[in-house]
Amino acid sequence: MSFVTVQNLFQSYGTRPILERINLTVEEGEFVSIVGASGCGKSTFLRLLLAQEQPSRGAISIDGAPPAQEPDRDRGVVFQRYSVFPHMTVRDNIIAATALNRPFGALWGAARLKARAEALEVLDRIGLAHVAGQYPASLSGGMQQRLAIAQALAAKPKILLLDEPFGALDPGTRLTMHDFLCELRDETNMTIFMVTHDLPEGFKLGDRVLVFDKPRWDPTDPEAYGATITYDFDARDGGIPYQRLVEETHVPLTL
Amino acid sequence: MALRWINRRPSRPLSVFLALIPFVLVITAYTLASDARRAVNPADKLLPAPAQIAATADRLLTEPDRRSGRILFWVDTAASLQRIAMGVVIAAALALGFGLLIGLAPTAQAALAPFVATLSLVPPLALLPILFIVFGLGEVSKVALIAIGITPFLIRDLAARTAELPREQIVKAQTLGASSFVVGLRVALPQIMPRLIGAVRLALGPAWLFLIASEAIASENGLGYRIFLVRRFLAMDVILVYVIWITLLAFLLDLLLRQLSRRLYPWAEAGL
Ligand SMILES: Nc1ncnc2c1ncn2[C@@H]1O[C@H](COP(=O)(O)OP(=O)(O)OP(=O)(O)O)[C@@H](O)[C@H]1O
Ligand SMILES: [Mg+2]
């Protein structure tokens, strides 16, 4: 049984199909990049994974659980914008990952002190300790996204969904963010879905690159059909496939 | 060379100078008109001289009333401020609760939004007689008029602001495990508070209107009551002192709320 299973997924808005016949299985710890033309339904697919909306047909199961009806702590998410809470300080944004789960959304006493200490540790690790007391608005775009990713991971979700998380960053900051994300991934072995418009980024970070496109096209009515997964590339080993031994060959690898 | 008017920005000193012009013009015009009238009739009551207004102000602010021994000016001020504060606080509290509910929960929106929209069409002053009949001529009906007058506007404004919160934030909070209640309490409420202050600042104008109207009709003290009382004696000097005072109070209240918002919600600075 694979970790994430998407079975025969369809989504339409009104009469307009957006996604059709999507089948996908993803193993735990896999990093899946998703690319495709603008408006083809990548964000829609993430919203379905997030259970922010329900599919017209088909089902998504994560870790064998029945399909979720609404977003929950199993699914972490980072959007391109508005990903952190502007009214909380940087430290409180990390604490929120624990606190919002409580009855009044706040921690008291020992739990509070513990969460504060842990948040400072996290901030130390992601290089934001020096701005712990500031509000996100005073942070650069890269720092905000770093905070957003750390916040999502602090809730220990089963899968992490990233919708063009670095889309608004300059190329230099992007590279730093790639290293940052890779480090976190090595640490947590998180299963990640990332939508991107940057093909090299998708191949660099991902184990797989899924291409969303419309397999059928009606020239008189471009909106008649939805998109599906048209390619599923193996992006490990620098995107060069067949680099791994799949069976025991009994040939010594070193001379 | 000649910039378009829409691109010309006055320097700081010029801005101050420009801002002063209309004030100076009005005061000058008033003084001239007052001089002209009093040249014809030295006992003219309609446009008292600025010096006389100042003298009246001095008398009103410092001399106690012969009968009660209290300085009526301050009694009126305290009474009116108390009424407007109670009305506005009640309205703000109601608006916060219902605004969040309507803005966050589609069911509450379906149930309440059309009702609130209808309520906001009822002219509050038309309800004043009903309030007097139901609550009597005391404090309750005055406070109620202010609250009823501005609550629908505040609710609609706050509901709209709440609904405008980026969907991403609401979803994010859910992925961190927040219940509906916690989303309202920890995500929406704090972000709506500066908006509430902004909306209250806008609603203060109507609030003053309702206050003065209700005081004028039935009261024993209050700024509006006094103005309408001395009207019978054509005491323009007193009326003008009170009008200037009310304007000043309104300005100070607005300033206070603005400072409060800055102080309490530094993160919202950019949006205000
Ligand atoms: N709630 C909705 N109701 C109706 N149509 C919608 C809704 N959400 C998205 N759409 C439409 O569905 C299509 C796919 O949208 P989606 O945001 O998933 O595209 P995308 O692949 O993420 O595009 P981009 O690369 O620009 O982010 C778009 O044409 C959009 O207009
Ligand atoms: Mg998108």
Coordinates of C-alpha atoms and ligand atoms in Angstrom, one line a residue:
Chain A
M1 CA 0.0 0.0 0.0
S2 CA 1.5 3.3 -1.0
F3 CA 1.5 6.4 1.1
V4 CA -0.6 8.6 -1.1
T5 CA -3.1 7.2 -3.5
V6 CA -5.1 9.2 -6.0
Q7 CA -7.7 7.2 -7.7
N8 CA -9.6 8.2 -10.9
L9 CA -9.8 11.8 -9.8
F10 CA -12.1 14.3 -11.6
Q11 CA -12.8 17.9 -10.8
S12 CA -15.1 20.3 -12.6
Y13 CA -16.4 23.7 -11.8
G14 CA -20.0 23.9 -13.0
T15 CA -19.9 22.2 -16.3
R16 CA -16.3 23.0 -17.0
P17 CA -13.9 20.1 -16.4
I18 CA -10.6 21.1 -14.9
L19 CA -9.0 17.8 -14.0
E20 CA -9.8 14.4 -15.4
R21 CA -8.8 10.8 -14.7
I22 CA -5.9 11.4 -12.4
N23 CA -4.3 8.3 -11.0
L24 CA -1.2 8.5 -8.9
T25 CA 0.6 6.6 -6.2
V26 CA 3.4 8.2 -4.1
E27 CA 5.7 6.5 -1.6
E28 CA 6.5 8.0 1.8
G29 CA 9.3 10.4 1.6
E30 CA 9.0 11.1 -2.2
F31 CA 9.4 14.6 -3.5
V32 CA 6.9 15.2 -6.3
S33 CA 7.3 18.3 -8.5
I34 CA 4.3 19.4 -10.5
V35 CA 4.6 21.5 -13.6
G36 CA 2.1 22.5 -16.4
A37 CA 0.7 25.4 -18.3
S38 CA -0.8 28.3 -16.3
G39 CA -4.5 27.6 -15.5
C40 CA -4.3 23.9 -16.2
G41 CA -5.3 22.9 -12.7
K42 CA -2.1 22.4 -10.6
S43 CA -3.4 24.5 -7.7
T44 CA -6.7 22.8 -8.0
F45 CA -4.9 19.4 -7.6
L46 CA -3.1 20.7 -4.5
R47 CA -6.4 22.0 -3.1
L48 CA -7.9 18.5 -3.6
L49 CA -4.8 17.0 -1.8
L50 CA -5.4 19.5 0.9
A51 CA -9.1 18.6 1.2
Q52 CA -9.9 22.3 0.8
E53 CA -12.4 21.2 -1.8
Q54 CA -13.9 17.8 -2.7
P55 CA -13.4 16.1 -6.1
S56 CA -16.4 15.6 -8.4
R57 CA -15.3 12.0 -8.7
G58 CA -12.6 9.8 -7.3
A59 CA -10.8 9.8 -4.1
I60 CA -7.5 10.7 -2.4
S61 CA -6.2 8.6 0.5
I62 CA -3.2 9.5 2.6
D63 CA -1.5 6.8 4.8
G64 CA -4.5 4.5 4.3
A65 CA -6.9 7.0 6.0
P66 CA -10.4 7.5 4.5
P67 CA -10.6 10.7 2.2
A68 CA -10.5 13.8 4.3
Q69 CA -13.5 16.2 4.3
E70 CA -11.6 19.4 5.3
P71 CA -8.0 20.5 5.9
D72 CA -6.3 19.0 8.9
R73 CA -3.0 18.6 10.6
D74 CA -2.0 15.7 8.3
R75 CA -1.6 18.2 5.5
G76 CA 0.9 21.0 5.8
V77 CA 0.8 23.8 3.2
V78 CA 2.8 26.8 2.0
F79 CA 1.3 29.1 -0.5
Q80 CA 3.2 31.7 -2.6
R81 CA 1.7 34.5 -0.5
Y82 CA -0.1 35.1 2.8
S83 CA 1.5 32.0 4.2
V84 CA 2.3 33.3 7.7
F85 CA 0.1 35.2 10.1
P86 CA 0.9 38.9 9.8
H87 CA -0.4 39.7 13.3
M88 CA 1.9 37.3 15.0
T89 CA 5.6 37.8 15.6
V90 CA 8.0 35.4 13.9
R91 CA 8.3 33.3 17.1
D92 CA 4.5 33.2 17.7
N93 CA 4.1 32.0 14.1
I94 CA 6.1 28.9 15.0
I95 CA 4.3 28.5 18.3
A96 CA 1.0 28.7 16.4
A97 CA 1.8 25.3 14.9
T98 CA 1.3 23.9 18.3
A99 CA -1.0 26.4 19.9
L100 CA -3.8 26.6 17.2
N101 CA -4.5 22.9 17.8
R102 CA -5.6 23.7 21.4
P103 CA -9.2 24.5 22.5
F104 CA -8.6 28.2 22.8
G105 CA -5.7 28.4 20.4
A106 CA -3.3 29.2 23.1
L107 CA -0.8 27.5 25.4
W108 CA -0.5 28.1 29.1
G109 CA 2.1 27.4 31.8
A110 CA 4.7 24.8 31.2
A111 CA 3.5 23.9 27.8
R112 CA 3.8 27.6 26.8
L113 CA 7.4 27.8 28.1
K114 CA 8.3 24.6 26.3
A115 CA 6.8 25.7 23.0
R116 CA 8.7 29.0 23.3
A117 CA 12.0 27.3 23.8
E118 CA 11.3 24.9 21.0
A119 CA 10.3 27.7 18.7
L120 CA 13.5 29.5 19.4
E121 CA 15.4 26.3 18.6
V122 CA 13.6 26.0 15.3
L123 CA 14.3 29.7 14.5
D124 CA 17.9 29.2 15.4
R125 CA 18.2 26.3 13.0
I126 CA 16.5 28.2 10.1
G127 CA 18.5 31.3 10.7
L128 CA 15.7 33.5 11.9
A129 CA 16.5 33.7 15.6
H130 CA 17.6 37.3 15.3
V131 CA 14.2 38.4 14.1
A132 CA 12.2 36.3 16.5
G133 CA 10.4 39.3 18.0
Q134 CA 9.6 41.0 14.7
Y135 CA 6.4 40.9 12.6
P136 CA 6.6 39.1 9.2
A137 CA 6.0 42.3 7.3
S138 CA 9.5 43.4 8.3
L139 CA 11.1 40.2 6.8
S140 CA 12.3 39.7 3.2
G141 CA 10.2 37.4 1.0
G142 CA 12.7 34.6 1.3
M143 CA 12.7 34.8 5.1
Q144 CA 8.9 34.8 5.1
Q145 CA 8.8 31.7 3.0
R146 CA 11.4 30.0 5.2
L147 CA 9.3 30.9 8.2
A148 CA 6.2 29.5 6.4
I149 CA 7.9 26.2 5.6
A150 CA 9.2 25.8 9.2
Q151 CA 5.8 26.6 10.6
A152 CA 4.1 24.0 8.4
L153 CA 6.7 21.4 9.3
A154 CA 6.4 22.2 13.0
A155 CA 2.9 20.7 13.0
K156 CA 4.5 17.4 11.8
P157 CA 2.1 16.8 8.9
K158 CA 2.2 13.6 6.9
I159 CA 2.5 15.4 3.6
L160 CA 3.7 18.9 2.7
L161 CA 2.0 20.8 -0.1
L162 CA 3.9 23.7 -1.7
D163 CA 2.2 25.9 -4.3
E164 CA 4.8 27.9 -6.1
P165 CA 6.5 28.6 -2.8
F166 CA 9.5 30.4 -4.4
G167 CA 7.6 31.9 -7.3
A168 CA 8.0 35.5 -5.9
L169 CA 11.6 35.2 -4.9
D170 CA 14.7 36.4 -6.8
P171 CA 17.0 33.8 -8.3
G172 CA 19.7 34.1 -5.6
T173 CA 17.2 33.7 -2.8
R174 CA 15.7 30.8 -4.6
L175 CA 18.9 28.9 -4.6
T176 CA 19.3 29.4 -0.9
M177 CA 15.7 28.3 -0.4
H178 CA 16.5 25.1 -2.4
D179 CA 19.3 24.2 0.0
F180 CA 17.1 25.0 2.9
L181 CA 14.3 22.8 1.7
C182 CA 16.7 19.9 0.9
E183 CA 18.2 20.1 4.3
L184 CA 14.8 20.0 6.0
R185 CA 13.8 17.2 3.8
D186 CA 16.8 15.1 4.6
E187 CA 16.0 15.7 8.3
T188 CA 12.3 14.9 8.2
N189 CA 12.0 12.5 5.2
M190 CA 8.8 14.4 4.4
T191 CA 6.5 13.5 1.5
I192 CA 6.3 16.7 -0.5
F193 CA 4.2 17.9 -3.5
M194 CA 5.5 21.1 -5.0
V195 CA 3.9 23.1 -7.9
T196 CA 6.4 25.2 -9.8
H197 CA 6.7 27.1 -13.0
D198 CA 10.4 26.6 -13.0
L199 CA 11.3 23.4 -14.8
P200 CA 14.9 23.2 -13.7
E201 CA 13.7 23.8 -10.1
G202 CA 11.2 20.9 -10.4
F203 CA 13.9 18.5 -11.7
K204 CA 16.5 19.7 -9.2
L205 CA 14.4 19.2 -6.1
G206 CA 12.0 16.5 -7.1
D207 CA 12.3 12.7 -7.2
R208 CA 9.5 12.8 -9.8
V209 CA 8.2 15.5 -12.1
L210 CA 4.6 15.3 -13.1
V211 CA 3.4 17.2 -16.1
F212 CA -0.2 18.3 -16.2
D213 CA -1.7 18.9 -19.6
K214 CA -4.8 18.3 -21.6
P215 CA -4.5 15.0 -23.5
R216 CA -7.6 15.9 -25.6
W217 CA -8.0 19.2 -27.2
D218 CA -11.1 20.6 -29.0
P219 CA -9.9 23.6 -31.1
T220 CA -13.5 25.0 -31.2
D221 CA -13.9 24.7 -27.5
P222 CA -10.6 24.9 -25.5
E223 CA -12.4 24.3 -22.3
A224 CA -14.2 21.2 -23.3
Y225 CA -11.7 18.8 -21.6
G226 CA -9.7 18.8 -18.4
A227 CA -6.0 18.2 -17.7
T228 CA -4.4 15.1 -16.5
I229 CA -0.9 13.8 -15.8
T230 CA 0.6 13.4 -19.2
Y231 CA 4.2 12.6 -18.1
D232 CA 5.7 11.2 -15.0
F233 CA 9.5 11.7 -15.1
D234 CA 12.0 10.0 -12.8
A235 CA 14.0 13.0 -11.7
R236 CA 16.4 11.3 -9.3
D237 CA 20.1 11.1 -10.1
G238 CA 20.0 14.4 -12.0
G239 CA 17.1 13.4 -14.1
I240 CA 19.0 10.6 -15.9
P241 CA 16.9 7.4 -15.5
Y242 CA 18.0 3.8 -15.1
Q243 CA 20.9 4.7 -12.9
R244 CA 20.0 2.4 -10.1
L245 CA 20.4 -1.4 -9.8
V246 CA 17.0 -2.9 -9.8
E247 CA 18.2 -6.5 -9.3
E248 CA 21.1 -8.3 -7.9
T249 CA 23.5 -8.8 -10.8
H250 CA 26.3 -10.5 -8.8
V251 CA 28.8 -8.3 -10.6
P252 CA 31.2 -6.5 -8.3
L253 CA 30.7 -2.8 -8.7
T254 CA 34.3 -1.9 -7.8
L255 CA 37.2 -3.4 -9.5
Chain B
M1 CA 8.4 71.8 -17.5
A2 CA 4.8 72.4 -16.5
L3 CA 3.9 69.2 -14.7
R4 CA 0.4 67.9 -14.8
W5 CA -1.7 68.9 -11.8
I6 CA -2.1 65.3 -10.8
N7 CA 1.7 65.0 -10.5
R8 CA 2.3 68.2 -8.6
R9 CA 3.0 67.7 -4.9
P10 CA 3.1 70.7 -2.6
S11 CA 6.0 70.9 -0.2
R12 CA 5.4 70.4 3.5
P13 CA 5.3 74.1 4.4
L14 CA 3.1 74.9 1.4
S15 CA 0.7 72.1 2.5
V16 CA 0.4 73.6 5.9
F17 CA -0.2 77.0 4.4
L18 CA -2.8 75.7 1.9
A19 CA -4.6 73.8 4.7
L20 CA -4.8 77.0 6.7
I21 CA -6.3 79.1 3.9
P22 CA -10.0 77.9 4.2
F23 CA -9.9 78.3 8.0
V24 CA -8.6 81.8 7.8
L25 CA -11.1 82.7 5.0
V26 CA -14.1 81.5 7.0
I27 CA -13.0 83.2 10.2
T28 CA -12.2 86.4 8.4
A29 CA -15.6 86.3 6.6
Y30 CA -17.3 85.7 9.9
T31 CA -15.5 88.6 11.6
L32 CA -16.3 91.0 8.8
A33 CA -20.0 90.0 8.7
S34 CA -20.2 90.3 12.5
D35 CA -18.5 93.7 12.5
A36 CA -20.9 94.9 9.7
R37 CA -24.0 93.7 11.6
R38 CA -23.0 95.2 14.9
A39 CA -22.1 98.5 13.2
V40 CA -25.8 98.7 12.3
N41 CA -27.1 97.3 15.6
P42 CA -24.7 97.1 18.5
A43 CA -27.1 94.7 20.3
D44 CA -27.1 92.2 17.4
K45 CA -27.2 88.6 18.7
L46 CA -27.0 86.7 15.4
L47 CA -23.2 87.0 14.8
P48 CA -21.5 87.7 18.1
A49 CA -18.0 89.1 17.9
P50 CA -15.1 86.6 18.3
A51 CA -14.1 88.4 21.5
Q52 CA -17.6 88.0 22.9
I53 CA -17.5 84.3 22.0
A54 CA -14.2 83.9 23.9
A55 CA -15.7 85.8 26.9
T56 CA -18.7 83.5 26.8
A57 CA -16.5 80.4 26.6
D58 CA -14.6 81.6 29.6
R59 CA -17.8 82.1 31.5
L60 CA -19.2 78.7 30.5
L61 CA -16.1 76.8 31.3
T62 CA -15.5 78.3 34.7
E63 CA -18.6 79.8 36.4
P64 CA -20.9 77.4 38.2
D65 CA -24.6 77.4 37.7
R66 CA -26.4 79.5 40.3
R67 CA -29.1 77.0 41.0
S68 CA -27.1 73.7 41.0
G69 CA -23.7 75.1 41.9
R70 CA -22.1 72.9 39.1
I71 CA -20.5 74.1 35.9
L72 CA -23.1 73.0 33.4
F73 CA -20.6 73.0 30.5
W74 CA -18.7 70.1 32.1
V75 CA -21.9 68.3 33.3
D76 CA -23.1 68.4 29.7
T77 CA -19.8 67.2 28.3
A78 CA -19.6 64.3 30.8
A79 CA -23.2 63.3 30.1
S80 CA -22.8 63.4 26.3
L81 CA -19.5 61.6 26.3
Q82 CA -20.9 58.9 28.5
R83 CA -23.8 58.3 26.2
I84 CA -21.8 58.3 23.0
A85 CA -19.2 56.0 24.6
M86 CA -21.8 53.5 25.8
G87 CA -23.6 53.5 22.4
V88 CA -20.4 53.1 20.5
V89 CA -19.0 50.4 22.8
I90 CA -22.2 48.4 22.6
A91 CA -22.4 48.7 18.8
A92 CA -18.7 47.8 18.4
A93 CA -19.1 44.7 20.6
L94 CA -22.2 43.5 18.7
A95 CA -20.5 44.3 15.3
L96 CA -17.4 42.3 16.3
G97 CA -19.4 39.2 17.2
F98 CA -21.8 39.3 14.3
G99 CA -19.2 40.6 11.8
L100 CA -16.8 37.7 12.5
L101 CA -19.7 35.2 12.5
I102 CA -21.0 36.4 9.1
G103 CA -17.6 36.8 7.6
L104 CA -16.4 33.4 8.6
A105 CA -19.3 31.0 8.7
P106 CA -21.3 30.6 5.4
T107 CA -24.3 29.4 7.4
A108 CA -24.3 32.5 9.6
Q109 CA -23.9 34.6 6.5
A110 CA -26.9 33.0 4.8
A111 CA -29.0 33.5 7.9
L112 CA -28.0 37.0 8.9
A113 CA -26.5 39.0 6.1
P114 CA -29.8 39.8 4.3
F115 CA -31.4 40.7 7.7
V116 CA -28.6 43.0 8.6
A117 CA -28.7 44.6 5.1
T118 CA -32.4 45.2 5.5
L119 CA -31.9 46.7 9.0
S120 CA -29.3 49.1 7.8
L121 CA -31.9 50.6 5.5
V122 CA -34.2 51.6 8.4
P123 CA -33.6 55.3 9.1
P124 CA -32.6 55.2 12.8
L125 CA -34.0 58.6 13.6
A126 CA -37.4 57.3 12.5
L127 CA -37.1 54.8 15.3
L128 CA -36.4 57.4 17.9
P129 CA -40.1 57.9 18.9
I130 CA -40.4 54.1 19.3
L131 CA -37.3 54.1 21.5
F132 CA -38.8 56.9 23.6
I133 CA -42.0 55.0 24.0
V134 CA -40.4 51.6 24.8
F135 CA -37.4 52.8 26.9
G136 CA -38.8 56.0 28.2
L137 CA -37.1 59.4 28.0
G138 CA -34.0 58.4 30.1
E139 CA -30.5 57.4 29.2
V140 CA -31.4 54.0 27.7
S141 CA -33.2 55.3 24.6
K142 CA -30.4 57.7 23.8
V143 CA -27.7 55.0 24.1
A144 CA -30.0 52.7 22.1
L145 CA -30.4 55.2 19.3
I146 CA -26.7 55.5 18.9
A147 CA -26.1 51.8 19.1
I148 CA -29.0 51.0 16.7
G149 CA -27.9 53.7 14.4
I150 CA -24.4 52.5 13.8
T151 CA -24.5 48.8 14.4
P152 CA -25.7 47.7 11.0
F153 CA -23.0 49.7 9.3
L154 CA -20.3 48.3 11.6
I155 CA -21.5 44.7 11.2
R156 CA -21.5 45.0 7.4
D157 CA -18.1 46.6 7.3
L158 CA -16.5 44.0 9.7
A159 CA -18.2 41.1 7.9
A160 CA -16.7 42.3 4.7
R161 CA -13.3 42.8 6.2
T162 CA -13.4 39.3 7.7
A163 CA -14.5 37.8 4.4
E164 CA -11.6 39.7 2.8
L165 CA -9.0 37.9 4.9
P166 CA -6.8 35.9 2.5
R167 CA -8.3 32.4 2.1
E168 CA -4.7 31.1 2.4
Q169 CA -4.5 32.2 6.1
I170 CA -7.7 30.5 7.0
V171 CA -6.6 27.3 5.3
K172 CA -3.2 27.5 6.8
A173 CA -4.7 27.8 10.3
Q174 CA -6.8 24.7 9.6
T175 CA -3.8 22.7 8.6
L176 CA -2.3 23.6 12.0
G177 CA -5.3 22.1 13.6
A178 CA -7.4 25.2 14.4
S179 CA -11.1 24.7 15.0
S180 CA -13.7 27.2 13.7
F181 CA -13.7 28.9 17.1
V182 CA -9.9 29.1 17.1
V183 CA -9.8 30.5 13.6
G184 CA -12.1 33.2 14.7
L185 CA -10.4 33.9 17.9
R186 CA -6.7 33.7 16.9
V187 CA -6.7 34.4 13.2
A188 CA -9.6 36.6 12.3
L189 CA -10.3 38.6 15.5
P190 CA -6.8 40.1 16.0
Q191 CA -6.7 41.1 12.3
I192 CA -10.1 42.6 12.4
M193 CA -9.5 44.7 15.5
P194 CA -7.6 47.5 13.7
R195 CA -10.4 47.4 11.1
L196 CA -13.0 47.8 13.9
I197 CA -11.2 50.9 15.1
G198 CA -11.1 52.2 11.6
A199 CA -14.9 51.5 11.2
V200 CA -15.7 53.1 14.5
R201 CA -13.8 56.2 13.5
L202 CA -16.1 56.5 10.4
A203 CA -19.2 55.7 12.5
L204 CA -18.4 58.5 15.1
G205 CA -19.9 61.1 12.7
P206 CA -23.4 59.5 12.6
A207 CA -23.0 58.6 16.3
W208 CA -22.7 62.3 17.2
L209 CA -25.7 63.1 15.0
F210 CA -27.9 60.5 16.8
L211 CA -26.6 61.7 20.2
I212 CA -27.5 65.4 19.5
A213 CA -30.8 64.5 18.0
S214 CA -31.9 62.5 20.9
E215 CA -30.6 65.0 23.4
A216 CA -32.4 67.8 21.6
I217 CA -35.7 66.1 21.9
A218 CA -35.7 64.8 25.4
S219 CA -33.0 65.3 28.0
E220 CA -32.0 67.2 31.1
N221 CA -28.4 67.7 30.2
G222 CA -25.9 67.1 27.4
L223 CA -24.3 69.1 24.7
G224 CA -27.2 68.7 22.3
Y225 CA -29.7 69.5 24.9
R226 CA -27.9 72.8 25.8
I227 CA -27.7 74.0 22.3
F228 CA -31.4 73.5 21.6
L229 CA -32.2 75.0 25.0
V230 CA -30.4 78.3 24.5
R231 CA -31.6 78.5 21.0
R232 CA -34.8 79.9 22.5
F233 CA -32.9 82.9 23.8
L234 CA -31.0 83.3 20.5
A235 CA -27.8 82.8 22.5
M236 CA -25.6 82.4 19.4
D237 CA -22.4 82.9 21.5
V238 CA -23.3 79.9 23.7
I239 CA -24.3 77.8 20.7
L240 CA -21.0 78.6 18.9
V241 CA -18.9 77.7 21.9
Y242 CA -20.7 74.3 22.1
V243 CA -20.4 73.7 18.4
I244 CA -16.7 74.4 18.5
W245 CA -16.3 72.2 21.6
I246 CA -18.2 69.3 19.9
T247 CA -16.0 69.6 16.9
L248 CA -12.9 69.5 19.0
L249 CA -14.2 66.5 21.0
A250 CA -14.9 64.7 17.7
F251 CA -11.5 65.5 16.5
L252 CA -9.8 64.3 19.7
L253 CA -11.8 61.1 19.8
D254 CA -10.7 60.4 16.2
L255 CA -7.1 61.1 17.1
L256 CA -7.3 59.0 20.2
L257 CA -8.6 56.0 18.2
R258 CA -6.0 56.4 15.5
Q259 CA -3.2 56.5 18.1
L260 CA -4.7 53.5 19.9
S261 CA -4.7 51.5 16.7
R262 CA -1.1 52.4 16.0
R263 CA 0.0 51.5 19.5
L264 CA -1.9 48.3 19.7
Y265 CA -1.5 46.9 16.2
P266 CA 1.9 47.9 14.9
W267 CA 1.8 45.1 12.4
A268 CA -1.2 46.6 10.7
E269 CA 0.6 49.9 10.2
A270 CA 1.0 49.6 6.4
G271 CA -2.7 48.9 5.9
L272 CA -4.1 51.9 7.7
Ligands
LIG1 N1 -13.4 27.9 -7.3 C1 -13.3 27.9 -8.7 N2 -14.4 28.1 -9.4 C2 -14.4 28.1 -10.8 N3 -13.3 28.0 -11.5 C3 -12.1 27.9 -10.8 C4 -12.1 27.8 -9.4 N4 -10.8 27.7 -9.0 C5 -10.1 27.6 -10.2 N5 -10.9 27.7 -11.2 C6 -10.4 27.6 -12.6 O1 -9.8 26.4 -12.8 C7 -8.6 26.5 -13.7 C8 -7.4 25.9 -13.0 O2 -7.0 26.8 -11.9 P1 -5.7 26.5 -11.1 O3 -5.6 27.6 -10.2 O4 -5.8 25.2 -10.5 O5 -4.6 26.6 -12.2 P2 -3.0 26.5 -12.0 O6 -2.6 25.4 -12.9 O7 -2.7 26.5 -10.6 O8 -2.6 27.9 -12.7 P3 -1.3 28.8 -12.3 O9 -0.1 28.1 -12.9 O10 -1.7 30.1 -13.0 O11 -1.3 28.9 -10.8 C9 -8.5 28.0 -14.0 O12 -8.9 28.2 -15.3 C10 -9.4 28.7 -13.0 O13 -10.0 29.8 -13.6
MG2 MG -1.7 27.9 -9.3

